[in-house]
mmCIF file with all atom_site columns, C-alpha atoms and ligand atoms in Angstrom:
data_model
loop_
_atom_site.group_PDB
_atom_site.id
_atom_site.type_symbol
_atom_site.label_atom_id
_atom_site.label_alt_id
_atom_site.label_comp_id
_atom_site.label_asym_id
_atom_site.label_entity_id
_atom_site.label_seq_id
_atom_site.pdbx_PDB_ins_code
_atom_site.Cartn_x
_atom_site.Cartn_y
_atom_site.Cartn_z
_atom_site.occupancy
_atom_site.B_iso_or_equiv
_atom_site.pdbx_formal_charge
_atom_site.auth_seq_id
_atom_site.auth_comp_id
_atom_site.auth_asym_id
_atom_site.auth_atom_id
_atom_site.pdbx_PDB_model_num
ATOM   1   C  CA  . MET I 1 1   ? 4.242   7.264   -11.044 1.00 88.00 ? 1   MET I CA  1
ATOM   2   C  CA  . PHE I 1 2   ? 4.990   8.011   -14.681 1.00 93.00 ? 2   PHE I CA  1
ATOM   3   C  CA  . ILE I 1 3   ? 8.492   9.014   -15.786 1.00 96.00 ? 3   ILE I CA  1
ATOM   4   C  CA  . GLY I 1 4   ? 9.974   7.031   -12.871 1.00 97.00 ? 4   GLY I CA  1
ATOM   5   C  CA  . HIS I 1 5   ? 8.866   3.821   -14.589 1.00 98.00 ? 5   HIS I CA  1
ATOM   6   C  CA  . PHE I 1 6   ? 10.603  4.854   -17.799 1.00 98.00 ? 6   PHE I CA  1
ATOM   7   C  CA  . ALA I 1 7   ? 13.725  5.533   -15.744 1.00 98.00 ? 7   ALA I CA  1
ATOM   8   C  CA  . VAL I 1 8   ? 13.794  1.829   -14.851 1.00 98.00 ? 8   VAL I CA  1
ATOM   9   C  CA  . GLY I 1 9   ? 13.340  0.905   -18.531 1.00 98.00 ? 9   GLY I CA  1
ATOM   10  C  CA  . PHE I 1 10  ? 16.248  3.146   -19.540 1.00 98.00 ? 10  PHE I CA  1
ATOM   11  C  CA  . GLY I 1 11  ? 18.489  2.007   -16.686 1.00 98.00 ? 11  GLY I CA  1
ATOM   12  C  CA  . ALA I 1 12  ? 17.831  -1.691  -17.316 1.00 98.00 ? 12  ALA I CA  1
ATOM   13  C  CA  . LYS I 1 13  ? 19.632  -1.401  -20.654 1.00 98.00 ? 13  LYS I CA  1
ATOM   14  C  CA  . ARG I 1 14  ? 22.902  -1.566  -18.728 1.00 97.00 ? 14  ARG I CA  1
ATOM   15  C  CA  . PHE I 1 15  ? 21.977  -4.977  -17.304 1.00 97.00 ? 15  PHE I CA  1
ATOM   16  C  CA  . ALA I 1 16  ? 20.448  -6.388  -20.482 1.00 97.00 ? 16  ALA I CA  1
ATOM   17  C  CA  . PRO I 1 17  ? 22.232  -4.649  -23.399 1.00 97.00 ? 17  PRO I CA  1
ATOM   18  C  CA  . ALA I 1 18  ? 20.854  -7.065  -25.990 1.00 96.00 ? 18  ALA I CA  1
ATOM   19  C  CA  . VAL I 1 19  ? 17.237  -6.298  -25.098 1.00 98.00 ? 19  VAL I CA  1
ATOM   20  C  CA  . SER I 1 20  ? 15.595  -3.533  -27.137 1.00 98.00 ? 20  SER I CA  1
ATOM   21  C  CA  . LEU I 1 21  ? 14.608  -0.352  -25.310 1.00 98.00 ? 21  LEU I CA  1
ATOM   22  C  CA  . GLY I 1 22  ? 11.082  -0.986  -26.643 1.00 98.00 ? 22  GLY I CA  1
ATOM   23  C  CA  . THR I 1 23  ? 10.955  -4.326  -24.833 1.00 98.00 ? 23  THR I CA  1
ATOM   24  C  CA  . LEU I 1 24  ? 12.307  -2.687  -21.670 1.00 98.00 ? 24  LEU I CA  1
ATOM   25  C  CA  . PHE I 1 25  ? 9.529   -0.058  -21.882 1.00 98.00 ? 25  PHE I CA  1
ATOM   26  C  CA  . LEU I 1 26  ? 7.004   -2.842  -22.401 1.00 98.00 ? 26  LEU I CA  1
ATOM   27  C  CA  . ALA I 1 27  ? 8.322   -4.511  -19.229 1.00 98.00 ? 27  ALA I CA  1
ATOM   28  C  CA  . CYS I 1 28  ? 8.541   -1.434  -16.978 1.00 98.00 ? 28  CYS I CA  1
ATOM   29  C  CA  . GLN I 1 29  ? 5.096   -0.217  -18.067 1.00 98.00 ? 29  GLN I CA  1
ATOM   30  C  CA  . PHE I 1 30  ? 3.434   -3.613  -18.450 1.00 98.00 ? 30  PHE I CA  1
ATOM   31  C  CA  . ALA I 1 31  ? 0.892   -2.852  -15.696 1.00 98.00 ? 31  ALA I CA  1
ATOM   32  C  CA  . ASP I 1 32  ? -0.050  0.548   -17.162 1.00 97.00 ? 32  ASP I CA  1
ATOM   33  C  CA  . LEU I 1 33  ? -0.267  -0.844  -20.714 1.00 98.00 ? 33  LEU I CA  1
ATOM   34  C  CA  . LEU I 1 34  ? -2.613  -3.584  -19.556 1.00 98.00 ? 34  LEU I CA  1
ATOM   35  C  CA  . TRP I 1 35  ? -4.642  -1.394  -17.190 1.00 98.00 ? 35  TRP I CA  1
ATOM   36  C  CA  . PRO I 1 36  ? -6.564  0.747   -19.742 1.00 98.00 ? 36  PRO I CA  1
ATOM   37  C  CA  . MET I 1 37  ? -7.629  -2.344  -21.658 1.00 98.00 ? 37  MET I CA  1
ATOM   38  C  CA  . LEU I 1 38  ? -8.965  -3.964  -18.494 1.00 98.00 ? 38  LEU I CA  1
ATOM   39  C  CA  . VAL I 1 39  ? -10.785 -0.745  -17.515 1.00 98.00 ? 39  VAL I CA  1
ATOM   40  C  CA  . ILE I 1 40  ? -12.343 -0.419  -20.982 1.00 98.00 ? 40  ILE I CA  1
ATOM   41  C  CA  . ALA I 1 41  ? -13.360 -4.096  -20.812 1.00 98.00 ? 41  ALA I CA  1
ATOM   42  C  CA  . GLY I 1 42  ? -15.086 -3.386  -17.475 1.00 98.00 ? 42  GLY I CA  1
ATOM   43  C  CA  . ILE I 1 43  ? -12.814 -5.767  -15.546 1.00 98.00 ? 43  ILE I CA  1
ATOM   44  C  CA  . GLU I 1 44  ? -10.981 -3.099  -13.535 1.00 98.00 ? 44  GLU I CA  1
ATOM   45  C  CA  . HIS I 1 45  ? -12.466 0.143   -12.217 1.00 97.00 ? 45  HIS I CA  1
ATOM   46  C  CA  . VAL I 1 46  ? -11.356 3.730   -11.782 1.00 97.00 ? 46  VAL I CA  1
ATOM   47  C  CA  . ALA I 1 47  ? -13.176 6.961   -10.966 1.00 97.00 ? 47  ALA I CA  1
ATOM   48  C  CA  . VAL I 1 48  ? -12.294 10.639  -11.079 1.00 96.00 ? 48  VAL I CA  1
ATOM   49  C  CA  . ARG I 1 49  ? -12.348 12.247  -7.652  1.00 94.00 ? 49  ARG I CA  1
ATOM   50  C  CA  . PRO I 1 50  ? -10.443 15.565  -7.571  1.00 91.00 ? 50  PRO I CA  1
ATOM   51  C  CA  . GLY I 1 51  ? -8.350  15.625  -4.425  1.00 89.00 ? 51  GLY I CA  1
ATOM   52  C  CA  . ALA I 1 52  ? -8.018  11.813  -4.257  1.00 91.00 ? 52  ALA I CA  1
ATOM   53  C  CA  . THR I 1 53  ? -4.340  12.686  -3.801  1.00 92.00 ? 53  THR I CA  1
ATOM   54  C  CA  . VAL I 1 54  ? -2.644  16.032  -4.422  1.00 92.00 ? 54  VAL I CA  1
ATOM   55  C  CA  . VAL I 1 55  ? -1.060  14.777  -7.636  1.00 92.00 ? 55  VAL I CA  1
ATOM   56  C  CA  . THR I 1 56  ? -3.782  12.652  -9.230  1.00 92.00 ? 56  THR I CA  1
ATOM   57  C  CA  . PRO I 1 57  ? -7.565  12.961  -9.260  1.00 93.00 ? 57  PRO I CA  1
ATOM   58  C  CA  . LEU I 1 58  ? -7.902  9.270   -10.092 1.00 95.00 ? 58  LEU I CA  1
ATOM   59  C  CA  . GLU I 1 59  ? -9.388  6.943   -7.531  1.00 96.00 ? 59  GLU I CA  1
ATOM   60  C  CA  . PHE I 1 60  ? -8.295  3.398   -8.301  1.00 96.00 ? 60  PHE I CA  1
ATOM   61  C  CA  . ILE I 1 61  ? -11.320 1.429   -7.153  1.00 96.00 ? 61  ILE I CA  1
ATOM   62  C  CA  . SER I 1 62  ? -10.132 -1.987  -8.288  1.00 96.00 ? 62  SER I CA  1
ATOM   63  C  CA  . TYR I 1 63  ? -7.157  -3.121  -10.393 1.00 97.00 ? 63  TYR I CA  1
ATOM   64  C  CA  . PRO I 1 64  ? -5.851  -6.433  -9.062  1.00 97.00 ? 64  PRO I CA  1
ATOM   65  C  CA  . PHE I 1 65  ? -5.025  -7.994  -12.445 1.00 98.00 ? 65  PHE I CA  1
ATOM   66  C  CA  . SER I 1 66  ? -2.836  -5.143  -13.619 1.00 98.00 ? 66  SER I CA  1
ATOM   67  C  CA  . HIS I 1 67  ? -1.624  -3.696  -10.322 1.00 97.00 ? 67  HIS I CA  1
ATOM   68  C  CA  . SER I 1 68  ? -1.404  -6.302  -7.551  1.00 97.00 ? 68  SER I CA  1
ATOM   69  C  CA  . LEU I 1 69  ? 2.013   -7.502  -6.432  1.00 97.00 ? 69  LEU I CA  1
ATOM   70  C  CA  . MET I 1 70  ? 0.916   -11.089 -7.028  1.00 97.00 ? 70  MET I CA  1
ATOM   71  C  CA  . ALA I 1 71  ? -0.140  -10.300 -10.605 1.00 97.00 ? 71  ALA I CA  1
ATOM   72  C  CA  . GLY I 1 72  ? 3.160   -8.434  -11.030 1.00 98.00 ? 72  GLY I CA  1
ATOM   73  C  CA  . PHE I 1 73  ? 5.087   -11.596 -10.180 1.00 98.00 ? 73  PHE I CA  1
ATOM   74  C  CA  . VAL I 1 74  ? 2.954   -13.668 -12.562 1.00 98.00 ? 74  VAL I CA  1
ATOM   75  C  CA  . TRP I 1 75  ? 3.296   -11.141 -15.422 1.00 98.00 ? 75  TRP I CA  1
ATOM   76  C  CA  . GLY I 1 76  ? 7.015   -10.793 -14.695 1.00 98.00 ? 76  GLY I CA  1
ATOM   77  C  CA  . LEU I 1 77  ? 7.585   -14.544 -14.903 1.00 98.00 ? 77  LEU I CA  1
ATOM   78  C  CA  . LEU I 1 78  ? 5.467   -14.913 -18.053 1.00 98.00 ? 78  LEU I CA  1
ATOM   79  C  CA  . PHE I 1 79  ? 7.155   -11.936 -19.693 1.00 98.00 ? 79  PHE I CA  1
ATOM   80  C  CA  . ALA I 1 80  ? 10.631  -13.265 -18.871 1.00 98.00 ? 80  ALA I CA  1
ATOM   81  C  CA  . TRP I 1 81  ? 9.780   -16.787 -19.983 1.00 98.00 ? 81  TRP I CA  1
ATOM   82  C  CA  . ALA I 1 82  ? 8.247   -15.589 -23.269 1.00 98.00 ? 82  ALA I CA  1
ATOM   83  C  CA  . TYR I 1 83  ? 11.265  -13.412 -24.047 1.00 98.00 ? 83  TYR I CA  1
ATOM   84  C  CA  . VAL I 1 84  ? 13.861  -16.089 -23.240 1.00 98.00 ? 84  VAL I CA  1
ATOM   85  C  CA  . TRP I 1 85  ? 11.917  -18.681 -25.211 1.00 98.00 ? 85  TRP I CA  1
ATOM   86  C  CA  . LEU I 1 86  ? 11.184  -16.511 -28.272 1.00 97.00 ? 86  LEU I CA  1
ATOM   87  C  CA  . ARG I 1 87  ? 14.639  -14.909 -28.468 1.00 96.00 ? 87  ARG I CA  1
ATOM   88  C  CA  . ARG I 1 88  ? 16.600  -18.006 -27.345 1.00 96.00 ? 88  ARG I CA  1
ATOM   89  C  CA  . SER I 1 89  ? 18.132  -15.739 -24.790 1.00 96.00 ? 89  SER I CA  1
ATOM   90  C  CA  . ARG I 1 90  ? 20.100  -16.471 -21.601 1.00 96.00 ? 90  ARG I CA  1
ATOM   91  C  CA  . PRO I 1 91  ? 17.948  -17.001 -18.485 1.00 96.00 ? 91  PRO I CA  1
ATOM   92  C  CA  . SER I 1 92  ? 19.833  -14.145 -16.763 1.00 97.00 ? 92  SER I CA  1
ATOM   93  C  CA  . VAL I 1 93  ? 18.230  -11.759 -19.279 1.00 98.00 ? 93  VAL I CA  1
ATOM   94  C  CA  . GLY I 1 94  ? 14.847  -13.119 -18.215 1.00 98.00 ? 94  GLY I CA  1
ATOM   95  C  CA  . VAL I 1 95  ? 15.713  -12.395 -14.583 1.00 98.00 ? 95  VAL I CA  1
ATOM   96  C  CA  . VAL I 1 96  ? 16.416  -8.741  -15.446 1.00 98.00 ? 96  VAL I CA  1
ATOM   97  C  CA  . LEU I 1 97  ? 13.107  -8.487  -17.349 1.00 98.00 ? 97  LEU I CA  1
ATOM   98  C  CA  . ALA I 1 98  ? 11.135  -10.059 -14.478 1.00 98.00 ? 98  ALA I CA  1
ATOM   99  C  CA  . PHE I 1 99  ? 12.669  -7.507  -12.074 1.00 98.00 ? 99  PHE I CA  1
ATOM   100 C  CA  . VAL I 1 100 ? 11.754  -4.665  -14.434 1.00 98.00 ? 100 VAL I CA  1
ATOM   101 C  CA  . VAL I 1 101 ? 8.118   -5.834  -14.620 1.00 98.00 ? 101 VAL I CA  1
ATOM   102 C  CA  . VAL I 1 102 ? 7.846   -6.143  -10.817 1.00 98.00 ? 102 VAL I CA  1
ATOM   103 C  CA  . SER I 1 103 ? 9.558   -2.744  -10.339 1.00 98.00 ? 103 SER I CA  1
ATOM   104 C  CA  . HIS I 1 104 ? 6.328   -1.157  -11.598 1.00 98.00 ? 104 HIS I CA  1
ATOM   105 C  CA  . TRP I 1 105 ? 4.469   -2.328  -8.495  1.00 98.00 ? 105 TRP I CA  1
ATOM   106 C  CA  . VAL I 1 106 ? 7.243   -1.155  -6.175  1.00 98.00 ? 106 VAL I CA  1
ATOM   107 C  CA  . LEU I 1 107 ? 7.312   2.373   -7.645  1.00 98.00 ? 107 LEU I CA  1
ATOM   108 C  CA  . ASP I 1 108 ? 3.511   2.615   -7.763  1.00 97.00 ? 108 ASP I CA  1
ATOM   109 C  CA  . ALA I 1 109 ? 3.286   1.438   -4.131  1.00 97.00 ? 109 ALA I CA  1
ATOM   110 C  CA  . LEU I 1 110 ? 5.638   4.290   -3.260  1.00 97.00 ? 110 LEU I CA  1
ATOM   111 C  CA  . SER I 1 111 ? 3.444   6.870   -5.055  1.00 96.00 ? 111 SER I CA  1
ATOM   112 C  CA  . HIS I 1 112 ? -0.148  5.762   -4.658  1.00 96.00 ? 112 HIS I CA  1
ATOM   113 C  CA  . ALA I 1 113 ? -2.567  6.179   -1.779  1.00 94.00 ? 113 ALA I CA  1
ATOM   114 C  CA  . PRO I 1 114 ? -3.045  2.805   -0.017  1.00 96.00 ? 114 PRO I CA  1
ATOM   115 C  CA  . ASP I 1 115 ? -4.837  1.308   -3.027  1.00 95.00 ? 115 ASP I CA  1
ATOM   116 C  CA  . MET I 1 116 ? -2.171  -1.062  -4.377  1.00 96.00 ? 116 MET I CA  1
ATOM   117 C  CA  . PRO I 1 117 ? -3.321  -4.645  -3.765  1.00 97.00 ? 117 PRO I CA  1
ATOM   118 C  CA  . ILE I 1 118 ? -0.829  -7.279  -2.662  1.00 96.00 ? 118 ILE I CA  1
ATOM   119 C  CA  . LEU I 1 119 ? -3.041  -10.197 -3.652  1.00 95.00 ? 119 LEU I CA  1
ATOM   120 C  CA  . ILE I 1 120 ? -4.996  -10.862 -6.812  1.00 93.00 ? 120 ILE I CA  1
ATOM   121 C  CA  . SER I 1 121 ? -8.097  -11.159 -4.613  1.00 93.00 ? 121 SER I CA  1
ATOM   122 C  CA  . ASP I 1 122 ? -7.726  -7.337  -4.324  1.00 88.00 ? 122 ASP I CA  1
ATOM   123 C  CA  . SER I 1 123 ? -7.113  -7.546  -0.576  1.00 82.00 ? 123 SER I CA  1
ATOM   124 C  CA  . LEU I 1 124 ? -4.264  -6.105  1.539   1.00 91.00 ? 124 LEU I CA  1
ATOM   125 C  CA  . ARG I 1 125 ? -3.866  -2.731  -0.144  1.00 96.00 ? 125 ARG I CA  1
ATOM   126 C  CA  . VAL I 1 126 ? -0.788  -0.627  0.484   1.00 95.00 ? 126 VAL I CA  1
ATOM   127 C  CA  . GLY I 1 127 ? 0.645   2.684   -0.700  1.00 96.00 ? 127 GLY I CA  1
ATOM   128 C  CA  . LEU I 1 128 ? 3.122   5.125   0.801   1.00 96.00 ? 128 LEU I CA  1
ATOM   129 C  CA  . GLY I 1 129 ? 1.383   8.169   -0.679  1.00 94.00 ? 129 GLY I CA  1
ATOM   130 C  CA  . LEU I 1 130 ? 4.208   10.098  -2.310  1.00 95.00 ? 130 LEU I CA  1
ATOM   131 C  CA  . TRP I 1 131 ? 1.397   11.612  -4.401  1.00 94.00 ? 131 TRP I CA  1
ATOM   132 C  CA  . ASN I 1 132 ? 0.254   13.588  -1.356  1.00 94.00 ? 132 ASN I CA  1
ATOM   133 C  CA  . SER I 1 133 ? 3.107   15.987  -2.098  1.00 95.00 ? 133 SER I CA  1
ATOM   134 C  CA  . TYR I 1 134 ? 3.731   17.683  -5.434  1.00 93.00 ? 134 TYR I CA  1
ATOM   135 C  CA  . VAL I 1 135 ? 7.274   18.642  -4.504  1.00 95.00 ? 135 VAL I CA  1
ATOM   136 C  CA  . ALA I 1 136 ? 8.287   15.198  -3.268  1.00 96.00 ? 136 ALA I CA  1
ATOM   137 C  CA  . THR I 1 137 ? 6.694   13.525  -6.309  1.00 96.00 ? 137 THR I CA  1
ATOM   138 C  CA  . VAL I 1 138 ? 8.509   15.737  -8.815  1.00 96.00 ? 138 VAL I CA  1
ATOM   139 C  CA  . LEU I 1 139 ? 11.807  15.441  -6.914  1.00 97.00 ? 139 LEU I CA  1
ATOM   140 C  CA  . VAL I 1 140 ? 11.705  11.646  -6.661  1.00 97.00 ? 140 VAL I CA  1
ATOM   141 C  CA  . GLU I 1 141 ? 10.466  11.032  -10.203 1.00 97.00 ? 141 GLU I CA  1
ATOM   142 C  CA  . GLY I 1 142 ? 12.728  13.689  -11.685 1.00 97.00 ? 142 GLY I CA  1
ATOM   143 C  CA  . LEU I 1 143 ? 15.777  12.251  -9.930  1.00 98.00 ? 143 LEU I CA  1
ATOM   144 C  CA  . LEU I 1 144 ? 14.910  8.703   -10.996 1.00 98.00 ? 144 LEU I CA  1
ATOM   145 C  CA  . PHE I 1 145 ? 14.442  9.875   -14.582 1.00 98.00 ? 145 PHE I CA  1
ATOM   146 C  CA  . VAL I 1 146 ? 17.769  11.709  -14.718 1.00 98.00 ? 146 VAL I CA  1
ATOM   147 C  CA  . VAL I 1 147 ? 19.649  8.733   -13.240 1.00 98.00 ? 147 VAL I CA  1
ATOM   148 C  CA  . GLY I 1 148 ? 17.916  6.215   -15.540 1.00 98.00 ? 148 GLY I CA  1
ATOM   149 C  CA  . LEU I 1 149 ? 18.558  8.328   -18.624 1.00 98.00 ? 149 LEU I CA  1
ATOM   150 C  CA  . ALA I 1 150 ? 22.198  8.888   -17.610 1.00 98.00 ? 150 ALA I CA  1
ATOM   151 C  CA  . ILE I 1 151 ? 22.754  5.134   -17.232 1.00 98.00 ? 151 ILE I CA  1
ATOM   152 C  CA  . TYR I 1 152 ? 21.158  4.576   -20.630 1.00 98.00 ? 152 TYR I CA  1
ATOM   153 C  CA  . LEU I 1 153 ? 23.366  7.240   -22.247 1.00 98.00 ? 153 LEU I CA  1
ATOM   154 C  CA  . ARG I 1 154 ? 26.477  5.605   -20.803 1.00 97.00 ? 154 ARG I CA  1
ATOM   155 C  CA  . SER I 1 155 ? 25.321  2.150   -21.911 1.00 98.00 ? 155 SER I CA  1
ATOM   156 C  CA  . THR I 1 156 ? 24.563  3.011   -25.552 1.00 98.00 ? 156 THR I CA  1
ATOM   157 C  CA  . THR I 1 157 ? 25.834  5.172   -28.393 1.00 97.00 ? 157 THR I CA  1
ATOM   158 C  CA  . ALA I 1 158 ? 23.937  6.532   -31.355 1.00 98.00 ? 158 ALA I CA  1
ATOM   159 C  CA  . VAL I 1 159 ? 24.842  4.899   -34.678 1.00 97.00 ? 159 VAL I CA  1
ATOM   160 C  CA  . ASP I 1 160 ? 23.368  7.795   -36.641 1.00 97.00 ? 160 ASP I CA  1
ATOM   161 C  CA  . ARG I 1 161 ? 21.693  11.158  -36.151 1.00 97.00 ? 161 ARG I CA  1
ATOM   162 C  CA  . THR I 1 162 ? 18.291  9.545   -35.604 1.00 98.00 ? 162 THR I CA  1
ATOM   163 C  CA  . GLY I 1 163 ? 19.763  7.688   -32.615 1.00 97.00 ? 163 GLY I CA  1
ATOM   164 C  CA  . SER I 1 164 ? 20.271  11.005  -30.812 1.00 98.00 ? 164 SER I CA  1
ATOM   165 C  CA  . VAL I 1 165 ? 17.271  12.903  -32.148 1.00 98.00 ? 165 VAL I CA  1
ATOM   166 C  CA  . ALA I 1 166 ? 14.758  10.117  -31.433 1.00 98.00 ? 166 ALA I CA  1
ATOM   167 C  CA  . LEU I 1 167 ? 16.114  9.661   -27.903 1.00 98.00 ? 167 LEU I CA  1
ATOM   168 C  CA  . TRP I 1 168 ? 16.159  13.330  -26.919 1.00 98.00 ? 168 TRP I CA  1
ATOM   169 C  CA  . THR I 1 169 ? 12.754  14.063  -28.422 1.00 98.00 ? 169 THR I CA  1
ATOM   170 C  CA  . LEU I 1 170 ? 11.337  11.134  -26.442 1.00 98.00 ? 170 LEU I CA  1
ATOM   171 C  CA  . ALA I 1 171 ? 12.975  12.377  -23.224 1.00 98.00 ? 171 ALA I CA  1
ATOM   172 C  CA  . ALA I 1 172 ? 11.565  15.884  -23.841 1.00 98.00 ? 172 ALA I CA  1
ATOM   173 C  CA  . PHE I 1 173 ? 8.152   14.476  -24.786 1.00 97.00 ? 173 PHE I CA  1
ATOM   174 C  CA  . LEU I 1 174 ? 7.981   12.402  -21.573 1.00 97.00 ? 174 LEU I CA  1
ATOM   175 C  CA  . VAL I 1 175 ? 8.822   15.441  -19.449 1.00 97.00 ? 175 VAL I CA  1
ATOM   176 C  CA  . ILE I 1 176 ? 6.237   17.585  -21.293 1.00 96.00 ? 176 ILE I CA  1
ATOM   177 C  CA  . ILE I 1 177 ? 3.362   15.108  -20.929 1.00 94.00 ? 177 ILE I CA  1
ATOM   178 C  CA  . TYR I 1 178 ? 4.361   14.554  -17.307 1.00 95.00 ? 178 TYR I CA  1
ATOM   179 C  CA  . ALA I 1 179 ? 4.200   18.298  -16.631 1.00 94.00 ? 179 ALA I CA  1
ATOM   180 C  CA  . ALA I 1 180 ? 0.924   18.609  -18.574 1.00 93.00 ? 180 ALA I CA  1
ATOM   181 C  CA  . ASN I 1 181 ? -0.538  15.789  -16.500 1.00 90.00 ? 181 ASN I CA  1
ATOM   182 C  CA  . LEU I 1 182 ? 0.546   17.433  -13.252 1.00 90.00 ? 182 LEU I CA  1
ATOM   183 C  CA  . ALA I 1 183 ? -0.771  20.866  -14.205 1.00 90.00 ? 183 ALA I CA  1
ATOM   184 C  CA  . GLY I 1 184 ? -3.708  19.980  -16.441 1.00 89.00 ? 184 GLY I CA  1
ATOM   185 C  CA  . PRO I 1 185 ? -7.395  19.592  -15.571 1.00 91.00 ? 185 PRO I CA  1
ATOM   186 C  CA  . PRO I 1 186 ? -8.681  16.182  -14.410 1.00 92.00 ? 186 PRO I CA  1
ATOM   187 C  CA  . PRO I 1 187 ? -10.044 13.852  -17.105 1.00 93.00 ? 187 PRO I CA  1
ATOM   188 C  CA  . PRO I 1 188 ? -13.845 13.987  -17.410 1.00 94.00 ? 188 PRO I CA  1
ATOM   189 C  CA  . THR I 1 189 ? -14.327 10.323  -16.495 1.00 96.00 ? 189 THR I CA  1
ATOM   190 C  CA  . GLY I 1 190 ? -12.298 7.286   -15.468 1.00 96.00 ? 190 GLY I CA  1
ATOM   191 C  CA  . MET I 1 191 ? -13.093 5.735   -18.831 1.00 96.00 ? 191 MET I CA  1
ATOM   192 C  CA  . ALA I 1 192 ? -11.656 8.809   -20.612 1.00 96.00 ? 192 ALA I CA  1
ATOM   193 C  CA  . ALA I 1 193 ? -8.485  8.433   -18.532 1.00 95.00 ? 193 ALA I CA  1
ATOM   194 C  CA  . ALA I 1 194 ? -8.237  4.798   -19.621 1.00 97.00 ? 194 ALA I CA  1
ATOM   195 C  CA  . TRP I 1 195 ? -8.689  5.646   -23.307 1.00 97.00 ? 195 TRP I CA  1
ATOM   196 C  CA  . SER I 1 196 ? -5.982  8.312   -23.204 1.00 94.00 ? 196 SER I CA  1
ATOM   197 C  CA  . THR I 1 197 ? -3.632  5.943   -21.341 1.00 95.00 ? 197 THR I CA  1
ATOM   198 C  CA  . LEU I 1 198 ? -3.865  3.580   -24.325 1.00 96.00 ? 198 LEU I CA  1
ATOM   199 C  CA  . ALA I 1 199 ? -1.619  6.086   -26.145 1.00 94.00 ? 199 ALA I CA  1
ATOM   200 C  CA  . MET I 1 200 ? 1.211   4.794   -23.933 1.00 95.00 ? 200 MET I CA  1
ATOM   201 C  CA  . TRP I 1 201 ? 1.641   1.982   -26.481 1.00 97.00 ? 201 TRP I CA  1
ATOM   202 C  CA  . LEU I 1 202 ? 3.118   4.596   -28.837 1.00 97.00 ? 202 LEU I CA  1
ATOM   203 C  CA  . LEU I 1 203 ? 5.972   5.096   -26.363 1.00 97.00 ? 203 LEU I CA  1
ATOM   204 C  CA  . VAL I 1 204 ? 6.813   1.394   -26.634 1.00 98.00 ? 204 VAL I CA  1
ATOM   205 C  CA  . ALA I 1 205 ? 7.012   1.743   -30.422 1.00 98.00 ? 205 ALA I CA  1
ATOM   206 C  CA  . TRP I 1 206 ? 9.163   4.852   -29.908 1.00 98.00 ? 206 TRP I CA  1
ATOM   207 C  CA  . GLY I 1 207 ? 11.518  2.767   -27.728 1.00 98.00 ? 207 GLY I CA  1
ATOM   208 C  CA  . TYR I 1 208 ? 11.932  0.168   -30.505 1.00 98.00 ? 208 TYR I CA  1
ATOM   209 C  CA  . TRP I 1 209 ? 12.615  2.965   -32.995 1.00 98.00 ? 209 TRP I CA  1
ATOM   210 C  CA  . ILE I 1 210 ? 15.329  4.494   -30.779 1.00 98.00 ? 210 ILE I CA  1
ATOM   211 C  CA  . ASP I 1 211 ? 16.927  1.109   -30.198 1.00 98.00 ? 211 ASP I CA  1
ATOM   212 C  CA  . ARG I 1 212 ? 17.339  0.491   -33.924 1.00 97.00 ? 212 ARG I CA  1
ATOM   213 C  CA  . HIS I 1 213 ? 19.487  3.589   -34.128 1.00 98.00 ? 213 HIS I CA  1
ATOM   214 C  CA  . ARG I 1 214 ? 21.686  3.007   -31.062 1.00 98.00 ? 214 ARG I CA  1
ATOM   215 C  CA  . ARG I 1 215 ? 24.039  0.194   -30.081 1.00 97.00 ? 215 ARG I CA  1
ATOM   216 C  CA  . PRO I 1 216 ? 25.467  -0.982  -26.741 1.00 96.00 ? 216 PRO I CA  1
ATOM   217 C  CA  . ALA I 1 217 ? 28.516  1.124   -25.852 1.00 91.00 ? 217 ALA I CA  1
HETATM 218 ZN ZN1 . LIG E 2 .   ? 0.858   1.806   -12.662 1.00 67.52 ? 1   LIG E ZN1 1
#
């Protein structure tokens, strides 16, 4: 799943208006921001196997620290605690952030082949395999994205021109890289996939930039 995660980040703004969109992106994509670093460090493993599922050629051999449900709970709690502590925020804001972090696992478990571990020991892998259908994947992710973006648009207003331009260029950019990923050739190696996924950090910075130019409606 890709743009579906960002949908959660956008939509969460309604439930935590004081939290920057950048922080919400960091939360909804925490697993995928951590994953490339763990792959590059040799701690988690991925291979390219065209046909692994219809949508992705990536075979996720092992990724319990970034992508198990148990790790998701741990990261969610740590993320929420760190935010509430650093920003002197209400605990209810932390609850929203913890949910957003854990939502990543839920959406990935919907998309992936049965390779999503429940436990950090990498055992009990699940996955409903939405990725076995192009049409279903695009429909579900597209719908999530539209709903998430709509909630975000109703929850915030631009304070200047940049507030609109930065938001709409990001939305267009996400759709374009999503389409390019769906239609493009497979990456040469798993390591190459990890290195290119590192670029996702730029989207977090983009979220902070947008947030500085929009305010809660
Ligand atoms: Zn993921």
